[in-house]
XYZ file of N, CA, C and O in Angstrom:
456
model
N 3.421 13.940 13.620
C 4.362 14.857 13.343
C 3.372 16.188 13.430
O 2.246 16.298 13.065
N 4.041 17.212 13.862
C 3.566 18.356 13.995
C 4.009 19.544 13.224
O 3.779 20.588 13.253
N 4.973 19.176 12.254
C 5.597 19.929 11.525
C 5.941 19.634 10.016
O 5.463 18.599 9.687
N 5.873 20.198 9.054
C 5.999 20.067 7.773
C 7.426 19.296 7.460
O 8.321 19.615 8.381
N 7.469 18.206 6.414
C 8.756 17.776 6.319
C 8.764 17.083 4.683
O 7.758 17.163 4.099
N 9.958 16.495 4.443
C 10.102 15.964 3.156
C 10.642 14.800 3.462
O 11.538 14.666 4.297
N 10.737 13.715 2.505
C 11.235 12.290 2.763
C 11.604 11.420 1.447
O 10.682 11.814 0.356
N 12.807 11.129 1.408
C 13.001 10.482 -0.082
C 12.550 9.127 -0.148
O 13.070 8.238 0.639
N 11.509 8.751 -0.777
C 10.699 7.463 -0.444
C 11.645 6.381 -1.061
O 11.345 5.208 -0.313
N 12.208 6.129 -2.168
C 12.939 5.001 -2.555
C 13.949 4.845 -1.657
O 14.271 3.586 -1.399
N 14.472 5.376 -0.616
C 15.872 5.216 0.190
C 15.093 5.084 1.853
O 15.836 4.888 2.690
N 13.881 5.110 2.045
C 13.263 5.040 3.385
C 13.356 3.995 4.044
O 13.053 2.793 3.250
N 13.754 3.901 5.412
C 13.906 2.560 6.061
C 12.804 2.093 6.624
O 11.669 3.008 6.873
N 12.117 0.889 6.214
C 10.906 0.325 6.544
C 10.820 -0.722 7.516
O 12.045 -1.212 7.500
N 9.818 -0.797 8.265
C 9.836 -1.883 9.194
C 8.911 -3.177 8.696
O 8.106 -2.899 8.092
N 9.216 -4.349 9.264
C 8.512 -5.433 8.811
C 7.091 -5.484 9.179
O 6.827 -4.859 10.147
N 5.999 -5.738 8.485
C 4.582 -5.391 8.796
C 4.158 -6.871 8.192
O 3.481 -7.132 7.206
N 4.436 -8.147 9.295
C 3.948 -9.334 8.642
C 2.395 -9.607 8.220
O 1.833 -8.977 8.913
N 2.384 -10.381 6.950
C 0.717 -10.590 6.686
C 0.117 -11.635 7.601
O 0.757 -12.307 7.905
N -1.220 -11.653 7.545
C -1.897 -12.493 7.831
C -1.518 -13.713 6.870
O -2.052 -13.467 5.769
N -1.179 -14.951 7.456
C -1.326 -16.072 6.575
C -2.590 -16.298 5.793
O -2.209 -17.016 4.440
N -3.751 -16.103 6.230
C -4.636 -16.090 5.516
C -4.969 -15.377 4.304
O -5.712 -15.691 3.066
N -4.039 -14.161 4.077
C -4.155 -13.332 3.147
C -2.933 -14.033 1.827
O -3.394 -13.605 0.679
N -2.295 -14.881 2.209
C -1.252 -15.263 1.069
C -1.981 -16.234 0.263
O -2.563 -17.373 0.520
N -2.038 -16.078 -0.883
C -2.593 -17.211 -1.992
C -1.599 -17.782 -2.606
O -1.714 -18.908 -2.955
N -0.334 -17.058 -2.931
C 0.638 -17.916 -3.453
C 2.086 -17.113 -3.492
O 1.971 -15.896 -3.100
N 3.294 -17.834 -3.362
C 4.366 -17.139 -2.957
C 4.620 -17.161 -1.736
O 4.008 -17.453 -0.655
N 5.600 -16.320 -1.355
C 5.885 -15.988 0.148
C 6.308 -14.556 0.025
O 7.407 -13.787 0.513
N 5.463 -13.810 -0.192
C 5.595 -12.133 0.028
C 5.579 -11.939 1.467
O 5.223 -12.232 2.290
N 6.588 -10.618 1.581
C 6.900 -10.055 2.487
C 6.529 -8.687 2.530
O 6.708 -8.303 1.604
N 5.831 -7.968 3.619
C 5.265 -6.746 3.758
C 6.282 -5.669 4.639
O 6.395 -6.053 5.760
N 6.416 -4.602 4.408
C 7.009 -3.751 5.316
C 6.494 -2.114 4.852
O 5.865 -2.127 4.252
N 6.528 -1.542 6.002
C 6.131 -0.303 5.837
C 6.517 0.586 6.984
O 7.377 0.519 7.805
N 5.934 2.003 6.882
C 6.059 2.993 7.644
C 5.195 4.133 7.619
O 4.980 4.585 6.674
N 4.626 4.626 8.687
C 3.684 5.548 8.684
C 4.419 6.467 9.100
O 5.252 6.834 9.977
N 4.263 7.774 8.055
C 4.841 9.054 8.227
C 4.199 10.159 8.938
O 4.883 11.229 9.504
N 2.994 9.983 8.826
C 2.159 11.038 9.558
C 0.636 10.301 9.729
O 0.110 9.695 8.742
N 0.036 10.665 10.818
C -1.203 10.433 11.389
C -1.858 11.370 11.743
O -1.363 12.030 12.795
N -3.439 11.729 11.576
C -3.913 12.655 12.248
C -4.279 12.466 13.688
O -4.326 11.119 14.083
N -4.559 13.360 14.519
C -4.728 13.199 15.920
C -5.709 12.115 16.373
O -5.825 11.362 17.178
N -6.933 12.256 15.424
C -7.966 11.207 15.604
C -7.839 9.711 15.031
O -8.679 8.855 15.015
N -6.511 9.570 14.144
C -6.500 8.427 13.664
C -7.194 7.938 12.429
O -6.799 6.964 11.832
N -7.877 8.842 12.034
C -8.560 8.705 10.710
C -7.984 8.981 9.303
O -8.520 8.696 8.326
N -6.727 9.653 9.249
C -6.040 9.761 8.305
C -4.724 9.639 8.475
O -4.032 9.927 9.420
N -3.984 8.532 7.515
C -2.959 8.008 7.578
C -1.868 8.267 6.301
O -2.356 8.106 5.110
N -0.629 8.691 6.327
C 0.034 8.565 5.541
C 1.364 7.992 5.611
O 1.846 7.762 6.674
N 1.674 7.191 4.408
C 3.068 6.386 4.592
C 3.791 5.628 3.400
O 3.115 6.267 2.536
N 4.350 4.950 3.706
C 5.190 4.079 2.664
C 4.731 2.458 2.860
O 5.126 2.208 3.825
N 4.677 1.960 1.853
C 4.322 0.369 1.970
C 5.118 -0.393 1.005
O 5.118 0.098 -0.300
N 5.491 -1.438 1.115
C 6.211 -2.346 0.092
C 5.920 -3.684 0.152
O 5.873 -4.283 1.540
N 5.827 -4.419 -0.760
C 5.258 -5.871 -0.679
C 6.431 -6.578 -1.873
O 6.805 -6.073 -3.069
N 6.664 -7.635 -1.741
C 7.665 -8.574 -2.523
C 6.705 -9.414 -3.309
O 5.652 -9.553 -2.975
N 7.192 -9.878 -4.432
C 6.489 -10.917 -5.235
C 5.837 -11.783 -4.703
O 6.184 -12.656 -3.571
N 4.507 -12.124 -5.193
C 3.510 -12.830 -4.779
C 2.076 -12.733 -5.019
O 2.057 -11.664 -5.470
N 1.220 -13.532 -4.729
C -0.331 -13.182 -4.752
C -0.999 -13.047 -3.194
O -0.798 -13.923 -2.658
N -1.604 -12.012 -3.019
C -2.254 -11.711 -1.528
C -3.722 -11.201 -1.842
O -3.891 -10.514 -2.785
N -4.515 -11.404 -1.081
C -5.699 -10.796 -0.819
C -5.922 -9.632 0.073
O -5.247 -9.631 1.187
N -6.761 -8.749 0.067
C -7.014 -7.690 1.093
C -8.537 -7.038 0.968
O -9.179 -7.299 0.022
N -8.831 -6.656 1.702
C -10.010 -5.470 2.093
C -9.604 -4.269 2.168
O -8.837 -4.116 3.098
N -9.857 -3.522 1.236
C -9.462 -2.204 1.233
C -9.682 -1.048 2.072
O -11.199 -1.174 2.449
N -9.062 0.000 2.777
C -9.640 1.312 2.978
C -9.716 2.171 1.721
O -9.601 2.022 0.642
N -10.338 3.315 2.413
C -10.253 4.617 1.361
C -8.878 4.964 0.889
O -8.249 5.658 1.960
N -8.352 4.474 -0.185
C -6.915 4.906 -0.250
C -6.402 5.467 -1.487
O -7.011 4.914 -2.366
N -5.706 6.513 -1.694
C -4.857 6.950 -2.744
C -3.801 6.551 -2.755
O -2.867 7.092 -1.588
N -2.852 6.021 -3.799
C -1.431 5.732 -3.590
C -0.871 6.008 -4.947
O -1.381 5.873 -6.057
N 0.593 6.131 -5.072
C 1.309 6.271 -6.135
C 2.508 5.554 -5.875
O 3.118 5.373 -4.931
N 2.776 4.603 -6.871
C 3.727 3.597 -7.067
C 5.282 4.197 -7.250
O 5.330 4.907 -8.148
N 6.011 4.138 -6.490
C 7.167 4.583 -6.542
C 8.138 3.446 -7.364
O 9.122 4.122 -8.283
N 8.220 2.271 -7.104
C 8.774 1.388 -7.864
C 8.172 -0.316 -8.022
O 7.225 -0.197 -6.839
N 8.694 -0.803 -8.785
C 7.904 -2.246 -8.900
C 6.560 -2.317 -9.871
O 6.046 -1.467 -10.231
N 5.841 -3.461 -9.427
C 4.624 -3.516 -10.413
C 3.757 -4.504 -9.931
O 4.235 -5.555 -9.278
N 2.638 -4.432 -10.081
C 1.297 -5.521 -9.349
C 0.232 -5.171 -10.341
O -0.160 -4.340 -10.813
N -0.409 -6.425 -10.546
C -1.862 -6.240 -11.075
C -2.976 -6.488 -9.554
O -2.775 -7.369 -9.089
N -3.765 -5.574 -9.916
C -4.771 -5.553 -8.624
C -6.113 -5.740 -9.328
O -6.554 -5.169 -10.293
N -6.880 -6.804 -8.900
C -8.133 -7.420 -9.332
C -9.073 -7.089 -8.207
O -8.866 -7.428 -7.064
N -10.148 -6.313 -8.631
C -11.257 -6.060 -7.622
C -12.158 -6.868 -7.765
O -12.921 -6.928 -8.778
N -12.508 -7.608 -6.744
C -13.696 -8.486 -6.922
C -15.012 -7.584 -7.331
O -15.469 -6.756 -6.963
N -15.726 -8.305 -8.495
C -16.728 -7.767 -8.989
C -16.485 -6.414 -9.730
O -17.482 -5.901 -9.960
N -15.238 -5.967 -10.006
C -14.899 -4.674 -10.658
C -13.807 -5.043 -11.811
O -13.455 -5.992 -12.373
N -13.125 -3.728 -11.935
C -12.084 -3.811 -12.936
C -10.706 -4.650 -12.487
O -10.228 -4.956 -11.121
N -9.801 -4.951 -13.174
C -8.406 -5.211 -12.969
C -7.408 -4.344 -13.614
O -7.534 -4.040 -14.484
N -6.584 -4.038 -13.069
C -5.440 -3.055 -13.311
C -4.087 -3.151 -13.137
O -3.760 -3.789 -11.788
N -3.317 -2.936 -13.799
C -1.576 -3.199 -13.617
C -1.180 -1.768 -13.416
O -1.329 -0.879 -13.871
N -0.145 -1.751 -12.212
C 0.387 -0.541 -11.723
C 2.074 -0.535 -11.620
O 2.217 -1.722 -11.433
N 2.468 0.392 -11.971
C 4.044 0.638 -12.041
C 4.490 1.569 -11.796
O 3.767 2.736 -11.290
N 5.826 2.205 -11.859
C 6.349 3.470 -11.239
C 5.518 4.692 -11.899
O 5.198 4.862 -13.047
N 5.149 5.635 -11.068
C 4.536 6.698 -11.632
C 2.962 6.571 -11.660
O 2.487 8.013 -11.840
N 2.482 5.437 -11.356
C 0.911 5.379 -11.502
C 0.496 5.833 -10.289
O 0.858 5.840 -9.336
N -0.898 6.547 -10.430
C -1.825 6.674 -9.079
C -2.825 5.717 -9.135
O -3.420 5.466 -10.355
N -3.555 5.425 -8.493
C -4.482 4.551 -7.804
C -5.110 4.890 -7.076
O -4.793 5.447 -5.776
N -6.660 4.869 -6.893
C -7.672 4.868 -5.843
C -8.293 3.520 -5.765
O -8.886 2.875 -6.367
N -8.470 3.155 -4.305
C -9.145 2.068 -4.170
C -10.273 2.631 -2.997
O -10.017 3.395 -2.295
N -11.524 2.028 -3.077
C -12.801 2.252 -2.487
C -12.672 1.525 -1.242
O -12.386 0.370 -1.089
N -12.993 2.131 -0.140
C -13.412 1.222 0.923
C -14.018 0.057 1.071
O -15.244 0.328 0.234
N -13.674 -1.045 1.432
C -14.705 -2.202 1.616
C -14.318 -3.208 0.296
O -14.904 -4.205 0.221
N -13.493 -2.533 -1.042
C -13.287 -3.493 -2.023
C -12.220 -4.606 -1.542
O -11.262 -4.368 -0.848
N -12.855 -5.666 -2.188
C -11.977 -6.965 -1.547
C -11.137 -7.132 -3.204
O -11.724 -7.174 -4.285
N -9.996 -7.086 -2.872
C -9.034 -7.258 -3.727
C -8.112 -8.395 -3.917
O -7.851 -8.901 -2.670
N -7.532 -8.735 -4.998
C -6.446 -9.814 -5.029
C -5.198 -9.093 -5.947
O -5.104 -8.575 -6.922
N -4.071 -8.897 -5.165
C -2.698 -8.389 -5.517
C -1.919 -9.431 -6.258
O -1.450 -10.467 -5.229
N -1.522 -9.092 -7.652
C -0.419 -10.159 -8.035
C 0.645 -9.305 -8.120
O 0.854 -8.560 -9.211
N 1.833 -9.439 -7.364
C 2.724 -8.706 -7.270
C 4.066 -9.137 -8.364
O 4.537 -10.227 -7.684
N 4.398 -8.200 -9.274
C 5.570 -8.973 -10.303
C 6.557 -8.742 -9.966
O 7.531 -9.569 -10.148
N 7.053 -7.640 -9.411
C 8.385 -7.300 -8.923
C 7.949 -6.400 -7.707
O 7.175 -5.546 -7.498
N 8.985 -6.366 -6.591
C 8.704 -5.761 -5.456
C 8.217 -4.263 -5.687
O 8.924 -3.351 -6.327
N 7.102 -3.993 -5.153
C 6.130 -2.721 -5.378
C 6.476 -2.035 -4.031
O 6.212 -2.255 -2.717
N 6.815 -0.806 -4.241
C 7.068 0.365 -3.137
C 5.886 1.349 -3.638
O 5.862 1.979 -4.608
N 5.046 1.746 -2.520
C 4.113 2.930 -2.956
C 4.111 4.001 -1.661
O 4.403 3.688 -0.549
N 3.711 5.377 -2.065
C 3.453 6.030 -0.841
C 1.859 6.207 -1.165
O 1.267 6.255 -2.150
N 1.455 6.130 0.147
C -0.126 6.057 0.265
C -0.662 7.361 1.305
O -0.054 7.779 2.042
N -1.970 7.594 1.204
C -2.797 8.433 1.868
C -4.332 7.388 2.062
O -4.664 7.283 1.227
N -4.409 7.204 3.453
C -5.706 6.462 3.423
C -6.407 7.468 4.441
O -6.158 7.963 5.454
N -7.809 7.165 4.318
C -8.893 7.764 5.210
C -9.995 7.006 5.830
O -10.256 5.986 4.874
N -9.756 6.810 6.902
C -10.543 5.574 7.522
C -12.162 6.211 8.001
O -12.171 7.631 8.194
């Protein structure tokens, strides 16, 4: 995008983004998302991401996100565990290994720096 814009996140159409089966710990979580802006060098990404209930693992990028709807508990290997829900802001550090227990379908707006 080369111009400023606004987007109503709760109603945004998302595209399926299949999980690597090795990431799924339990349940049948499904992921979808949409990149709404990316820097020319690809090192900054802004978007919307959604996951249905289940338990998954991930290795994080440098990310700031705000939960729009749903809830999840995020356990950081060797660190804290926290539960997020609508209106919560969270910061994940690059390289953090996490386990996400998604209680109800979670939708978030995110900003990632690579």
